[in-house]
JSON list of C-alpha atoms in Angstrom, two decimals:
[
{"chain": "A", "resi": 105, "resn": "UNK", "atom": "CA", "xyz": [-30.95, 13.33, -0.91]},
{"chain": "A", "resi": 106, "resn": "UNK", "atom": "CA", "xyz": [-31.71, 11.19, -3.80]},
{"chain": "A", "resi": 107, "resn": "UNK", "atom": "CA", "xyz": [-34.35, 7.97, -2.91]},
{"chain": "A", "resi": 108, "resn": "UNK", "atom": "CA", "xyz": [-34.98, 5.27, -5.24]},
{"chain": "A", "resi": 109, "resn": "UNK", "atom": "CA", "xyz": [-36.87, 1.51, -4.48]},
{"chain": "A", "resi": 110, "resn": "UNK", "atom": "CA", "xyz": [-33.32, 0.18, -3.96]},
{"chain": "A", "resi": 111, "resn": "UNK", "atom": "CA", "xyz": [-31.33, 2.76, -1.89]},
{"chain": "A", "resi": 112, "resn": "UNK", "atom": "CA", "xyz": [-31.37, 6.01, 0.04]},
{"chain": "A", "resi": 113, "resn": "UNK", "atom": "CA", "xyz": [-28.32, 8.24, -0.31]},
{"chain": "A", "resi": 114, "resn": "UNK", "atom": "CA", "xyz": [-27.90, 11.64, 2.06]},
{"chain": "A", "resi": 115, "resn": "UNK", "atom": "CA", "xyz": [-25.47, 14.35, 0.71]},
{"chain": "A", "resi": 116, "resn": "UNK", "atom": "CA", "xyz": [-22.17, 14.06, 2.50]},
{"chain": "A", "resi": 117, "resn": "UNK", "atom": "CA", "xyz": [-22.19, 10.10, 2.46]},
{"chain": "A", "resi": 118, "resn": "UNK", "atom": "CA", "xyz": [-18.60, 8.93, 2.56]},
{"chain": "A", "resi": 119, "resn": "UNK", "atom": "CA", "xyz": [-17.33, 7.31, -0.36]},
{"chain": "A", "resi": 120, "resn": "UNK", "atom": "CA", "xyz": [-16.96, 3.92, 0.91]},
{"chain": "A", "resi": 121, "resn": "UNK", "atom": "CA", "xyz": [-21.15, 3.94, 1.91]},
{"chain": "A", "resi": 122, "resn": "UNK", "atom": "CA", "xyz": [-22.36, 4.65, -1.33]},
{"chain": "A", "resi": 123, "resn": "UNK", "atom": "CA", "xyz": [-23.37, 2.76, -4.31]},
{"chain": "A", "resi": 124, "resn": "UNK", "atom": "CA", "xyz": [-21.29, 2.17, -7.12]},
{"chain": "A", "resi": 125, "resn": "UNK", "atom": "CA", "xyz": [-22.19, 0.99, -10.92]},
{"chain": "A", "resi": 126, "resn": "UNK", "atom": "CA", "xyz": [-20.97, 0.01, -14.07]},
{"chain": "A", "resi": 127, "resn": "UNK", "atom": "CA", "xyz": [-21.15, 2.74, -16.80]},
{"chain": "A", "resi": 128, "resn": "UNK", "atom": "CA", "xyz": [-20.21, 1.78, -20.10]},
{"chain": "A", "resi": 129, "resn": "UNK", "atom": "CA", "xyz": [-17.87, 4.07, -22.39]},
{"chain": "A", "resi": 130, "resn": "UNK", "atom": "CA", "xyz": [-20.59, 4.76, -25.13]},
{"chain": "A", "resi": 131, "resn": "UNK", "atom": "CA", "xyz": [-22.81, 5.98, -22.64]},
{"chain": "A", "resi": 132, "resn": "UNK", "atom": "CA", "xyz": [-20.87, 8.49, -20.93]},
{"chain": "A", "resi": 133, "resn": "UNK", "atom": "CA", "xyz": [-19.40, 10.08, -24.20]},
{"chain": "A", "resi": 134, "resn": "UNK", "atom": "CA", "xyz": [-22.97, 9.93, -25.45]},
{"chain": "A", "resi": 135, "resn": "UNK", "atom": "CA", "xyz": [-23.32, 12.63, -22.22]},
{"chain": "A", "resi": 136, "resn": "UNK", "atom": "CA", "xyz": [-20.99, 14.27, -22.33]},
{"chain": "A", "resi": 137, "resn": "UNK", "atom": "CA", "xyz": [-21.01, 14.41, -26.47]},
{"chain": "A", "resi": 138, "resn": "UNK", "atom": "CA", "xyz": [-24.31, 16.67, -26.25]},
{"chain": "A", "resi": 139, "resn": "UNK", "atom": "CA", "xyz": [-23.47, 20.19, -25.61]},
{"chain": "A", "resi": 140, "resn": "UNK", "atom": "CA", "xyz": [-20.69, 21.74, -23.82]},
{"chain": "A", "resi": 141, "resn": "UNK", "atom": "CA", "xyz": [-21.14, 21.94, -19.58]},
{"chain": "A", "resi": 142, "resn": "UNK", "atom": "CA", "xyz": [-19.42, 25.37, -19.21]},
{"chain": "A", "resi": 143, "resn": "UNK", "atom": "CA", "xyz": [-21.12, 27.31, -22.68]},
{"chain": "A", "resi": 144, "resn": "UNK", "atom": "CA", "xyz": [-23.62, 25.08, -23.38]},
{"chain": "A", "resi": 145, "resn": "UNK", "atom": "CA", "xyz": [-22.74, 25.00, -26.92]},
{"chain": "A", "resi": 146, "resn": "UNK", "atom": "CA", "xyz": [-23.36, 21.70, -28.52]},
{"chain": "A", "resi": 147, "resn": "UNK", "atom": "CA", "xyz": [-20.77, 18.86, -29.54]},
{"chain": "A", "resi": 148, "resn": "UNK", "atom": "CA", "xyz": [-17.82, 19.31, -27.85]},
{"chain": "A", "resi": 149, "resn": "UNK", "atom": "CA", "xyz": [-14.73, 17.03, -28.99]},
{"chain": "A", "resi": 150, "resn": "UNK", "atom": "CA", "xyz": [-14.68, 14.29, -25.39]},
{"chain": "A", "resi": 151, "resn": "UNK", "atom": "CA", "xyz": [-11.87, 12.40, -24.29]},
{"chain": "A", "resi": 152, "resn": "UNK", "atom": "CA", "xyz": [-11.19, 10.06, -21.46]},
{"chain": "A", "resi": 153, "resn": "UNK", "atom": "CA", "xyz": [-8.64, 8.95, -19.60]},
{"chain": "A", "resi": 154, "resn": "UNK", "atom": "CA", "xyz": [-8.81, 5.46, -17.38]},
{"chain": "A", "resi": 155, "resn": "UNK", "atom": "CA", "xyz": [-7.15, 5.65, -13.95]},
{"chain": "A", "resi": 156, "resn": "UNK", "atom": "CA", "xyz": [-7.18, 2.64, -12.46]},
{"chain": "A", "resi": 157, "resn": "UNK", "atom": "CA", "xyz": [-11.08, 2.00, -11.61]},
{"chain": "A", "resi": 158, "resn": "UNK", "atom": "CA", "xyz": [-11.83, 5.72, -12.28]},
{"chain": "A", "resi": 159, "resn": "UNK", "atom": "CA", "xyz": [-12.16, 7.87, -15.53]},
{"chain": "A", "resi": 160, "resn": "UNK", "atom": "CA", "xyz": [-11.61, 11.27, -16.02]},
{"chain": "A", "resi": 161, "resn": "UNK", "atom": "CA", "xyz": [-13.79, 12.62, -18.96]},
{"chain": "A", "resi": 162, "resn": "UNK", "atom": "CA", "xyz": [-12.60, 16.12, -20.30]},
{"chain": "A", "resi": 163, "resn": "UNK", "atom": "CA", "xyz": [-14.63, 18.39, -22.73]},
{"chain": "A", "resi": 164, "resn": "UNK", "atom": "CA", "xyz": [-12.80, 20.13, -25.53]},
{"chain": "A", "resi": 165, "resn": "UNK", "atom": "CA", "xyz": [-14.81, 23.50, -26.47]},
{"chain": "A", "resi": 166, "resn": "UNK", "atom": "CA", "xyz": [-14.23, 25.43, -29.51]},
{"chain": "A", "resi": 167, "resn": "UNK", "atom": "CA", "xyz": [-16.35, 28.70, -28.09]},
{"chain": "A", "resi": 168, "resn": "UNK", "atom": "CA", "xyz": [-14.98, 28.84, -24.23]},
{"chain": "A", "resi": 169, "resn": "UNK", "atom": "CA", "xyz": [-11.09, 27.41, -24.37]},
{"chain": "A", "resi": 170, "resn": "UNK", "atom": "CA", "xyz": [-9.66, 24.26, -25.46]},
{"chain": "A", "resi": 171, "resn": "UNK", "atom": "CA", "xyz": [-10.51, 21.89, -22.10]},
{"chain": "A", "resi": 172, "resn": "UNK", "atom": "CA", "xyz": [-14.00, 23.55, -20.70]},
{"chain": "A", "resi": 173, "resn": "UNK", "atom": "CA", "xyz": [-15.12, 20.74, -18.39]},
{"chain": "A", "resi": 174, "resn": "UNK", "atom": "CA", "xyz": [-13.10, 18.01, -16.71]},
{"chain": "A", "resi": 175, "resn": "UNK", "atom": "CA", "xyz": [-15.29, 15.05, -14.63]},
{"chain": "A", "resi": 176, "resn": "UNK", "atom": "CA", "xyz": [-14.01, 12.53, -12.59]},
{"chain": "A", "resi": 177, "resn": "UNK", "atom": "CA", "xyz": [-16.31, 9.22, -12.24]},
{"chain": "A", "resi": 178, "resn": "UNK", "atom": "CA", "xyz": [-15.39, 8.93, -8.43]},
{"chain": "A", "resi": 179, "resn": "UNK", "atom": "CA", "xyz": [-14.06, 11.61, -5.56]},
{"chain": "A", "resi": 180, "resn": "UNK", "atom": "CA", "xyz": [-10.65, 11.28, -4.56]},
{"chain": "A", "resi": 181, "resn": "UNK", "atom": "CA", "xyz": [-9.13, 9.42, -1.06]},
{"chain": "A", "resi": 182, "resn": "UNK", "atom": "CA", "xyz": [-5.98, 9.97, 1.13]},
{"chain": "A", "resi": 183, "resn": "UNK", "atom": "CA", "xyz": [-5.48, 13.53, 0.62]},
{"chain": "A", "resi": 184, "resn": "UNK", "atom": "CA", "xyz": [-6.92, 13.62, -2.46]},
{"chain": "A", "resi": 185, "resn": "UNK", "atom": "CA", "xyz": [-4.22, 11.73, -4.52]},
{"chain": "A", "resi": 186, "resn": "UNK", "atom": "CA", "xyz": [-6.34, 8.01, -5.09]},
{"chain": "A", "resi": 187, "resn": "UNK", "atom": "CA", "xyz": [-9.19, 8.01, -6.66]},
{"chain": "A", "resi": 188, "resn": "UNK", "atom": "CA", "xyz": [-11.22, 5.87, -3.88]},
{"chain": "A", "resi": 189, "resn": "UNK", "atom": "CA", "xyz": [-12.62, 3.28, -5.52]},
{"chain": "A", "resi": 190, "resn": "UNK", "atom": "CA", "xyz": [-9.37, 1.90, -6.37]},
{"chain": "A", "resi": 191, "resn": "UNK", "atom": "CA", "xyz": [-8.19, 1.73, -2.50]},
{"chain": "A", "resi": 192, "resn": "UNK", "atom": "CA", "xyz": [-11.83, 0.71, -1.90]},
{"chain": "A", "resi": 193, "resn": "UNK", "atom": "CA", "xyz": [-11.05, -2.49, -4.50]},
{"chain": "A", "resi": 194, "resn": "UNK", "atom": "CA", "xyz": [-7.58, -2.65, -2.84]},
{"chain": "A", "resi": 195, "resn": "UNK", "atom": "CA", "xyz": [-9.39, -2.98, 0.59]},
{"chain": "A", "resi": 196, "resn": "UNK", "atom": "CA", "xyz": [-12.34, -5.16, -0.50]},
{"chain": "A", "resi": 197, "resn": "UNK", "atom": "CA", "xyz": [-9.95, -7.86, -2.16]},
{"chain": "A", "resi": 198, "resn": "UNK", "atom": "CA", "xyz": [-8.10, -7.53, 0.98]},
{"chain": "A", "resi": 199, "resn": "UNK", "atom": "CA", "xyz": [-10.79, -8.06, 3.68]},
{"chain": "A", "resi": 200, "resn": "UNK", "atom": "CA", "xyz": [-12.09, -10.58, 1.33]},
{"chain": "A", "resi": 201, "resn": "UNK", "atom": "CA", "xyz": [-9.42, -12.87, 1.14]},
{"chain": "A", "resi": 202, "resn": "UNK", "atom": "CA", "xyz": [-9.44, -13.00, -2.55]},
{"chain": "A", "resi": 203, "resn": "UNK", "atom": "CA", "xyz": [-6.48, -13.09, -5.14]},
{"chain": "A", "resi": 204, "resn": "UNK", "atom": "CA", "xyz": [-6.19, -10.12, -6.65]},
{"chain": "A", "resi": 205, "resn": "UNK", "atom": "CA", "xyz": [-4.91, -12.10, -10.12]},
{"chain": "A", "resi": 206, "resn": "UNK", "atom": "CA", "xyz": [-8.34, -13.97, -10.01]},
{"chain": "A", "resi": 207, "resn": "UNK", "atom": "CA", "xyz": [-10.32, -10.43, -9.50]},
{"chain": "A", "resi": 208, "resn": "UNK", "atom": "CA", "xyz": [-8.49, -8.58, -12.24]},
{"chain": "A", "resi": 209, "resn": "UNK", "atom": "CA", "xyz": [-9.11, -11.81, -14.19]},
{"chain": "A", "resi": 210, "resn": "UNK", "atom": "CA", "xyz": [-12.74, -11.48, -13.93]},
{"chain": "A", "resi": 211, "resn": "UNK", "atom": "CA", "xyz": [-12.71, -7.51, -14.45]},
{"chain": "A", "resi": 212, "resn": "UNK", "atom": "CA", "xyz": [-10.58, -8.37, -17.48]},
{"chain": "A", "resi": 213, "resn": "UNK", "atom": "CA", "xyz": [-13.10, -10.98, -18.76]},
{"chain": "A", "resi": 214, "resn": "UNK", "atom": "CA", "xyz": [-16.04, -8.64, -18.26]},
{"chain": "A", "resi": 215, "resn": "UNK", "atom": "CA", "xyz": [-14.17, -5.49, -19.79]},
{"chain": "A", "resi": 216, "resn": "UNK", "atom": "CA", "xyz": [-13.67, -3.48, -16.27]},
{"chain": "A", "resi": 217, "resn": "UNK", "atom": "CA", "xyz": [-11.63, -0.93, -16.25]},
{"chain": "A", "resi": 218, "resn": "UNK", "atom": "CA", "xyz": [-9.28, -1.75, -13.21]},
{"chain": "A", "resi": 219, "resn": "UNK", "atom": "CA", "xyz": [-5.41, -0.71, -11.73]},
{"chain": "A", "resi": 220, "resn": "UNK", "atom": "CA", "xyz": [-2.50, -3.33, -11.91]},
{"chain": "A", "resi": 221, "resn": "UNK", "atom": "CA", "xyz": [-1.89, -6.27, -9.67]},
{"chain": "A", "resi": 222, "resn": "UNK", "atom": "CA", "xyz": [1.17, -3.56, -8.96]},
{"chain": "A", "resi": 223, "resn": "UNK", "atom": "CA", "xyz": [-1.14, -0.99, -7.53]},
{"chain": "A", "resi": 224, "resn": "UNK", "atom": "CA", "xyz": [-3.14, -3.61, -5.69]},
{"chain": "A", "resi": 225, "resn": "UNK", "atom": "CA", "xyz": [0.24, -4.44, -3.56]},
{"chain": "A", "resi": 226, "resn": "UNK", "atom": "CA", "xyz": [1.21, -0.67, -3.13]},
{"chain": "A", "resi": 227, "resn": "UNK", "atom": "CA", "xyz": [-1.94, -0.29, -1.31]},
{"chain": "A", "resi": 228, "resn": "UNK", "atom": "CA", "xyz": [-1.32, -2.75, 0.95]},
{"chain": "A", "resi": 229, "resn": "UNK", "atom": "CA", "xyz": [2.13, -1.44, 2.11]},
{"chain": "A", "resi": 230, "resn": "UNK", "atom": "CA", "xyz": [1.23, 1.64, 2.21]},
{"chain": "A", "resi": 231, "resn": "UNK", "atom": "CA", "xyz": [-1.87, 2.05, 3.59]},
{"chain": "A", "resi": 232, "resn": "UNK", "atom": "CA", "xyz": [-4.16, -1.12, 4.09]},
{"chain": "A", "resi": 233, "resn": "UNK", "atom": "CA", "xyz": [-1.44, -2.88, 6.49]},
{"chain": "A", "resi": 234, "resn": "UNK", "atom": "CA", "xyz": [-0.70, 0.02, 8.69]},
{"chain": "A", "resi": 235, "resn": "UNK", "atom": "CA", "xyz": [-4.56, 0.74, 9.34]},
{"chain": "A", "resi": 236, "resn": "UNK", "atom": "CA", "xyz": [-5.38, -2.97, 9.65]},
{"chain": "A", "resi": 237, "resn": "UNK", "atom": "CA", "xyz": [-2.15, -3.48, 12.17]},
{"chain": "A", "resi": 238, "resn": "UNK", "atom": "CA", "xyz": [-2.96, 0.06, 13.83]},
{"chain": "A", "resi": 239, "resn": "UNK", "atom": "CA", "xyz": [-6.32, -1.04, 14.40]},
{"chain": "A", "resi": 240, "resn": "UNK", "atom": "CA", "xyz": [-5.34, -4.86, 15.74]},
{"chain": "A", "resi": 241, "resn": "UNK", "atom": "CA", "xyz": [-3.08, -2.95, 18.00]},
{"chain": "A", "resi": 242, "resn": "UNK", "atom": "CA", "xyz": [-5.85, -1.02, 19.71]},
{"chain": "A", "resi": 243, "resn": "UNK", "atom": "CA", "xyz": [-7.95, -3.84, 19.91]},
{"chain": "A", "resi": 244, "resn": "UNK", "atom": "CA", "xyz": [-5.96, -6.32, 21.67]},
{"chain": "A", "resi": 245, "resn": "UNK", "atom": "CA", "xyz": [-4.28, -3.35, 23.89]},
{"chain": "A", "resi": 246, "resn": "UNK", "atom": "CA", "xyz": [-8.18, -3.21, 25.05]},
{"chain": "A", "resi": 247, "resn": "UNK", "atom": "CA", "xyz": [-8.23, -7.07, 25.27]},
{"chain": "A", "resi": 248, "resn": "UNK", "atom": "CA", "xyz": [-5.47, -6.78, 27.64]},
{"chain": "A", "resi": 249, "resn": "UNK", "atom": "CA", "xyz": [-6.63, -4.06, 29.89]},
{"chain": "A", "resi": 250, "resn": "UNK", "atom": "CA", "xyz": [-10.25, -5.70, 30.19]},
{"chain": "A", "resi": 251, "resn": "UNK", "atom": "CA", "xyz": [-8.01, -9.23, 31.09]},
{"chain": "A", "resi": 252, "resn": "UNK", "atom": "CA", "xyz": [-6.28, -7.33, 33.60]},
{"chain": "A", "resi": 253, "resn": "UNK", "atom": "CA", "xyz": [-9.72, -6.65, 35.78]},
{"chain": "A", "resi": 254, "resn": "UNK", "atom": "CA", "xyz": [-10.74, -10.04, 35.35]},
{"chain": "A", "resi": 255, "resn": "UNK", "atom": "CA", "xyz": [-10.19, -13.13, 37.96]},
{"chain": "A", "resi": 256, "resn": "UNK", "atom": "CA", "xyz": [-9.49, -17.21, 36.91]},
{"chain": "A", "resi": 257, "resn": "UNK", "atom": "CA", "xyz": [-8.95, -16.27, 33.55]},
{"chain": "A", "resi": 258, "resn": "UNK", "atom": "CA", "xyz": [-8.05, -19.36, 31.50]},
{"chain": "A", "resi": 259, "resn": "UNK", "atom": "CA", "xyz": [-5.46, -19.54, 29.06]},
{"chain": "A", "resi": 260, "resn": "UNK", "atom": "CA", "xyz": [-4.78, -21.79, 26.14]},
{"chain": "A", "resi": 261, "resn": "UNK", "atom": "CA", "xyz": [-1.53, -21.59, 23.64]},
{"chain": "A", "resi": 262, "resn": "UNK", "atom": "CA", "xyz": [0.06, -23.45, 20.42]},
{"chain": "A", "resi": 263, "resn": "UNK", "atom": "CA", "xyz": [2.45, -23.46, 18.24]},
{"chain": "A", "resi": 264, "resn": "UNK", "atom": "CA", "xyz": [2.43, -24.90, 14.71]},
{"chain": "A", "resi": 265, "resn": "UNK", "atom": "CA", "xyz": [5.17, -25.97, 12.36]},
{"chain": "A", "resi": 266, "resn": "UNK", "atom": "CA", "xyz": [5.84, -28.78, 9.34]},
{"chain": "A", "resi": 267, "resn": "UNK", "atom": "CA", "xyz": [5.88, -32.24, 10.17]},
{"chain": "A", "resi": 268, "resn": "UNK", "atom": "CA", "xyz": [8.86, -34.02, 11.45]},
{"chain": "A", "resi": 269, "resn": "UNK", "atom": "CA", "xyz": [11.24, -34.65, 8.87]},
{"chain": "A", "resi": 270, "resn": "UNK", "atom": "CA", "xyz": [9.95, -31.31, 6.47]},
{"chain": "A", "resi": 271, "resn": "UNK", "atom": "CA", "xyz": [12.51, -28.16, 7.03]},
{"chain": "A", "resi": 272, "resn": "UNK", "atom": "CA", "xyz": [9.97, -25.38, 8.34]},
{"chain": "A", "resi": 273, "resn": "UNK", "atom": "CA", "xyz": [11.47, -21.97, 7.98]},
{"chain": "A", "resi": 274, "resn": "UNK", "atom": "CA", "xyz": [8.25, -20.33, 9.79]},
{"chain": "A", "resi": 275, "resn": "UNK", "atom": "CA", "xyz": [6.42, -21.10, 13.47]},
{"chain": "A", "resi": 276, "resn": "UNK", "atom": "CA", "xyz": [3.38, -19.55, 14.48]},
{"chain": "A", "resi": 277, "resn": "UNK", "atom": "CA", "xyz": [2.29, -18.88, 17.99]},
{"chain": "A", "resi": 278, "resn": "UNK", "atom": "CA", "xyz": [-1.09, -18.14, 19.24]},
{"chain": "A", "resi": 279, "resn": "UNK", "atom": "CA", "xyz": [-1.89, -17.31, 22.61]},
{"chain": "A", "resi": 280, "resn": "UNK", "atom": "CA", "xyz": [-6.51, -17.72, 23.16]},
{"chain": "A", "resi": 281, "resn": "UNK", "atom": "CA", "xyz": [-8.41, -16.39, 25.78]},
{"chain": "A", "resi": 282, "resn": "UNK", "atom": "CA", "xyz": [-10.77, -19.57, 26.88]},
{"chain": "A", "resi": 283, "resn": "UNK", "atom": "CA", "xyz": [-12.76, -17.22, 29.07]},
{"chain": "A", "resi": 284, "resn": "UNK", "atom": "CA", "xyz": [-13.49, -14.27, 26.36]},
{"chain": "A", "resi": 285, "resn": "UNK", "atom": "CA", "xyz": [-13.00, -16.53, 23.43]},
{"chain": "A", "resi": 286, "resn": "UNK", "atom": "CA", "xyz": [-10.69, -14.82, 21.31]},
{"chain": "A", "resi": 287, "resn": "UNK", "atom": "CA", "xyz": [-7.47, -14.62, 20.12]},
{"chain": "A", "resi": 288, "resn": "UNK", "atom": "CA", "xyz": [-5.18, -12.15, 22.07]},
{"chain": "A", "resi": 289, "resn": "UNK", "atom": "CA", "xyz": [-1.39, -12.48, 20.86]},
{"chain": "A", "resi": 290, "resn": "UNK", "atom": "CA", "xyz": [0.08, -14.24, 17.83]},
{"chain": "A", "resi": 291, "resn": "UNK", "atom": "CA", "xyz": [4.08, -14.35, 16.59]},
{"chain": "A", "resi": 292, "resn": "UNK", "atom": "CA", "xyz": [5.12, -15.64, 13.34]},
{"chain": "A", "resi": 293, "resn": "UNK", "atom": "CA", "xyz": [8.87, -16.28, 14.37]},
{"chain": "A", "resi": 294, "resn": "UNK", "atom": "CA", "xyz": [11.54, -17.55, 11.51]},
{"chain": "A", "resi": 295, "resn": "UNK", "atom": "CA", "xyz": [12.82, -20.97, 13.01]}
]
Protein backbone atom coordinates (compact mmCIF):
# COMPACT_ATOMS: atom_id res chain seq x y z
CA UNK A 1 0.00 0.00 0.00
CA UNK A 2 1.49 3.24 -0.89
CA UNK A 3 -0.44 6.58 0.92
CA UNK A 4 0.26 9.99 -0.04
CA UNK A 5 -1.96 13.52 0.90
CA UNK A 6 -3.66 12.97 -2.49
CA UNK A 7 -4.44 9.22 -2.87
CA UNK A 8 -4.44 5.78 -1.30
CA UNK A 9 -3.52 2.86 -3.55
CA UNK A 10 -3.88 -1.06 -2.21
CA UNK A 11 -1.78 -3.70 -4.11
CA UNK A 12 -3.99 -5.52 -6.55
CA UNK A 13 -5.95 -2.25 -7.63
CA UNK A 14 -7.22 -2.77 -11.14
CA UNK A 15 -5.78 -0.77 -13.72
CA UNK A 16 -8.64 1.34 -14.54
CA UNK A 17 -8.76 2.60 -10.42
CA UNK A 18 -5.47 3.83 -10.24
CA UNK A 19 -3.72 7.01 -10.86
CA UNK A 20 -1.99 7.80 -13.85
CA UNK A 21 0.78 10.69 -14.65
CA UNK A 22 2.75 12.29 -17.09
CA UNK A 23 6.47 11.24 -17.10
CA UNK A 24 8.62 13.01 -19.34
CA UNK A 25 11.33 11.12 -21.59
CA UNK A 26 14.45 12.77 -19.89
CA UNK A 27 13.32 11.64 -16.72
CA UNK A 28 12.82 8.11 -17.19
CA UNK A 29 16.15 7.55 -19.20
CA UNK A 30 17.73 9.62 -16.45
CA UNK A 31 16.42 6.23 -14.31
CA UNK A 32 16.95 4.00 -16.00
CA UNK A 33 20.53 5.59 -17.34
CA UNK A 34 22.03 4.97 -13.68
CA UNK A 35 23.13 1.49 -13.26
CA UNK A 36 21.94 -1.63 -14.74
CA UNK A 37 18.52 -3.36 -12.84
CA UNK A 38 19.65 -7.00 -13.32
CA UNK A 39 23.85 -6.48 -12.45
CA UNK A 40 23.74 -3.37 -11.04
CA UNK A 41 26.55 -2.21 -13.06
CA UNK A 42 26.34 1.39 -13.94
CA UNK A 43 25.33 3.10 -17.39
CA UNK A 44 23.64 0.85 -19.35
CA UNK A 45 22.94 1.95 -23.14
CA UNK A 46 18.50 2.70 -22.71
CA UNK A 47 16.14 2.66 -25.38
CA UNK A 48 12.45 3.15 -25.67
CA UNK A 49 9.88 2.28 -27.63
CA UNK A 50 6.27 4.29 -27.68
CA UNK A 51 3.19 2.06 -27.96
CA UNK A 52 0.41 3.93 -28.24
CA UNK A 53 0.02 5.67 -24.61
CA UNK A 54 2.60 3.21 -23.15
CA UNK A 55 6.48 2.91 -23.37
CA UNK A 56 8.52 0.10 -23.11
CA UNK A 57 12.06 1.08 -21.78
CA UNK A 58 14.76 -1.72 -22.36
CA UNK A 59 18.31 -1.77 -20.74
CA UNK A 60 21.25 -2.78 -22.86
CA UNK A 61 24.08 -4.35 -20.45
CA UNK A 62 27.54 -4.92 -21.49
CA UNK A 63 28.34 -7.32 -18.20
CA UNK A 64 24.92 -9.58 -18.09
CA UNK A 65 23.66 -9.91 -22.02
CA UNK A 66 22.75 -7.46 -24.54
CA UNK A 67 18.86 -6.55 -23.28
CA UNK A 68 19.09 -7.08 -19.21
CA UNK A 69 15.90 -5.27 -18.18
CA UNK A 70 12.76 -4.54 -20.17
CA UNK A 71 9.87 -2.08 -18.30
CA UNK A 72 6.66 -1.36 -19.44
CA UNK A 73 5.07 2.12 -18.15
CA UNK A 74 1.55 0.43 -17.76
CA UNK A 75 0.25 -3.47 -17.26
CA UNK A 76 -1.33 -4.99 -20.08
CA UNK A 77 -5.49 -5.50 -20.77
CA UNK A 78 -7.59 -8.11 -22.71
CA UNK A 79 -5.45 -11.03 -22.36
CA UNK A 80 -2.55 -9.26 -22.09
CA UNK A 81 -2.21 -7.95 -25.73
CA UNK A 82 -3.26 -3.82 -25.03
CA UNK A 83 -1.45 -2.04 -23.00
CA UNK A 84 -4.55 -0.61 -20.81
CA UNK A 85 -4.23 2.75 -20.81
CA UNK A 86 -4.76 2.92 -24.40
CA UNK A 87 -8.31 1.01 -24.20
CA UNK A 88 -8.73 3.06 -20.99
CA UNK A 89 -8.27 6.43 -23.44
CA UNK A 90 -10.34 4.49 -26.05
CA UNK A 91 -13.11 4.08 -23.35
CA UNK A 92 -12.79 7.50 -21.65
CA UNK A 93 -13.15 9.42 -25.10
CA UNK A 94 -15.95 7.13 -25.62
CA UNK A 95 -18.05 7.53 -22.42
CA UNK A 96 -17.12 11.09 -22.73
CA UNK A 97 -18.57 11.97 -25.82
CA UNK A 98 -15.50 13.59 -27.09
CA UNK A 99 -13.85 13.54 -30.66
CA UNK A 100 -11.12 11.61 -30.62
CA UNK A 101 -9.40 14.13 -33.49
CA UNK A 102 -9.86 17.00 -30.88
CA UNK A 103 -8.18 14.69 -27.96
CA UNK A 104 -5.23 13.56 -30.04
CA UNK A 105 -5.10 17.25 -31.02
CA UNK A 106 -4.55 18.34 -27.57
CA UNK A 107 -2.11 15.28 -26.70
CA UNK A 108 -0.33 16.38 -29.88
CA UNK A 109 -0.15 20.04 -28.76
CA UNK A 110 1.10 19.11 -25.30
CA UNK A 111 3.67 16.40 -26.65
CA UNK A 112 1.63 13.11 -25.36
CA UNK A 113 2.56 10.20 -26.49
CA UNK A 114 -0.82 8.68 -27.80
CA UNK A 115 -2.19 5.67 -30.50
CA UNK A 116 -3.85 6.72 -33.89
CA UNK A 117 -7.34 7.96 -34.48
CA UNK A 118 -7.08 4.22 -36.25
CA UNK A 119 -6.60 2.46 -32.99
CA UNK A 120 -9.15 4.66 -31.28
CA UNK A 121 -11.94 3.11 -33.82
CA UNK A 122 -10.56 -0.55 -33.52
CA UNK A 123 -11.39 -0.34 -29.96
CA UNK A 124 -14.65 0.50 -30.42
CA UNK A 125 -15.55 -2.43 -32.78
CA UNK A 126 -13.91 -4.63 -31.10
CA UNK A 127 -14.36 -4.29 -27.73
CA UNK A 128 -16.00 -0.98 -26.36
CA UNK A 129 -19.38 -1.61 -28.47
CA UNK A 130 -19.90 -5.19 -27.60
CA UNK A 131 -19.45 -4.49 -23.71
CA UNK A 132 -21.44 -1.25 -23.88
CA UNK A 133 -24.37 -3.16 -26.06
CA UNK A 134 -23.85 -6.41 -23.81
CA UNK A 135 -24.33 -4.40 -20.89
CA UNK A 136 -27.56 -2.21 -22.35
CA UNK A 137 -28.89 -5.61 -23.10
CA UNK A 138 -28.90 -6.78 -19.51
CA UNK A 139 -30.15 -3.70 -18.31
CA UNK A 140 -33.21 -3.19 -20.18
CA UNK A 141 -33.87 -7.21 -20.13
CA UNK A 142 -34.14 -6.23 -16.19
CA UNK A 143 -36.27 -3.14 -17.12
CA UNK A 144 -38.59 -5.45 -18.72
CA UNK A 145 -38.92 -8.14 -16.16
CA UNK A 146 -39.40 -5.46 -13.26
CA UNK A 147 -42.33 -3.84 -15.92
CA UNK A 148 -43.78 -7.12 -16.11
CA UNK A 149 -44.71 -7.19 -12.09
CA UNK A 150 -45.88 -3.83 -12.24
CA UNK A 151 -49.75 -2.59 -12.69
CA UNK A 152 -51.04 0.90 -14.78
CA UNK A 153 -47.81 1.29 -16.15
CA UNK A 154 -47.78 4.30 -18.51
CA UNK A 155 -46.24 4.41 -21.71
CA UNK A 156 -45.01 7.18 -23.93
CA UNK A 157 -43.34 6.73 -27.65
CA UNK A 158 -41.82 8.93 -30.68
CA UNK A 159 -40.38 8.88 -33.58
CA UNK A 160 -38.12 11.50 -35.15
CA UNK A 161 -37.12 12.24 -38.70
CA UNK A 162 -36.10 15.51 -41.10
CA UNK A 163 -38.55 17.99 -41.80
CA UNK A 164 -41.04 17.72 -44.53
CA UNK A 165 -39.56 18.34 -47.72
CA UNK A 166 -35.62 17.10 -46.46
CA UNK A 167 -34.94 13.27 -47.72
CA UNK A 168 -34.21 11.47 -44.23
CA UNK A 169 -32.44 8.23 -44.78
CA UNK A 170 -32.60 7.43 -40.82
CA UNK A 171 -35.81 7.29 -38.13
CA UNK A 172 -35.37 6.83 -34.63
CA UNK A 173 -37.82 5.29 -32.28
CA UNK A 174 -37.95 5.52 -28.61
CA UNK A 175 -40.25 3.79 -26.51
CA UNK A 176 -40.15 5.75 -22.28
CA UNK A 177 -41.37 4.36 -19.32
CA UNK A 178 -43.52 7.46 -17.68
CA UNK A 179 -43.85 5.44 -14.51
CA UNK A 180 -39.95 4.42 -13.96
CA UNK A 181 -38.69 7.29 -16.02
CA UNK A 182 -36.42 5.82 -18.35
CA UNK A 183 -35.85 4.85 -21.60
CA UNK A 184 -36.63 1.11 -22.33
CA UNK A 185 -36.40 0.35 -26.24
CA UNK A 186 -34.98 2.44 -29.07
CA UNK A 187 -34.65 1.43 -33.13
CA UNK A 188 -32.72 3.40 -35.51
CA UNK A 189 -34.54 1.99 -38.72
CA UNK A 190 -33.21 3.14 -42.44
CA UNK A 191 -36.43 4.81 -44.01
Amino acid sequence: MVCDNNFRVEPGLPADEEPKFIVFFSKLLALFSLFCFTCKKSDPRVTMKQRGTMVIVKQHCTSCGEESFEWKSQPMALGGKYPAGNVLLSFAVLMAGASISKVLLVFKHMGLSAYSARTFFFHQMNFLFPVVINYWERYQADLLSKLKAMKDVVWSGDGRFDSMGHSAKFGAYTMFCNTLLKVIHFEILQV
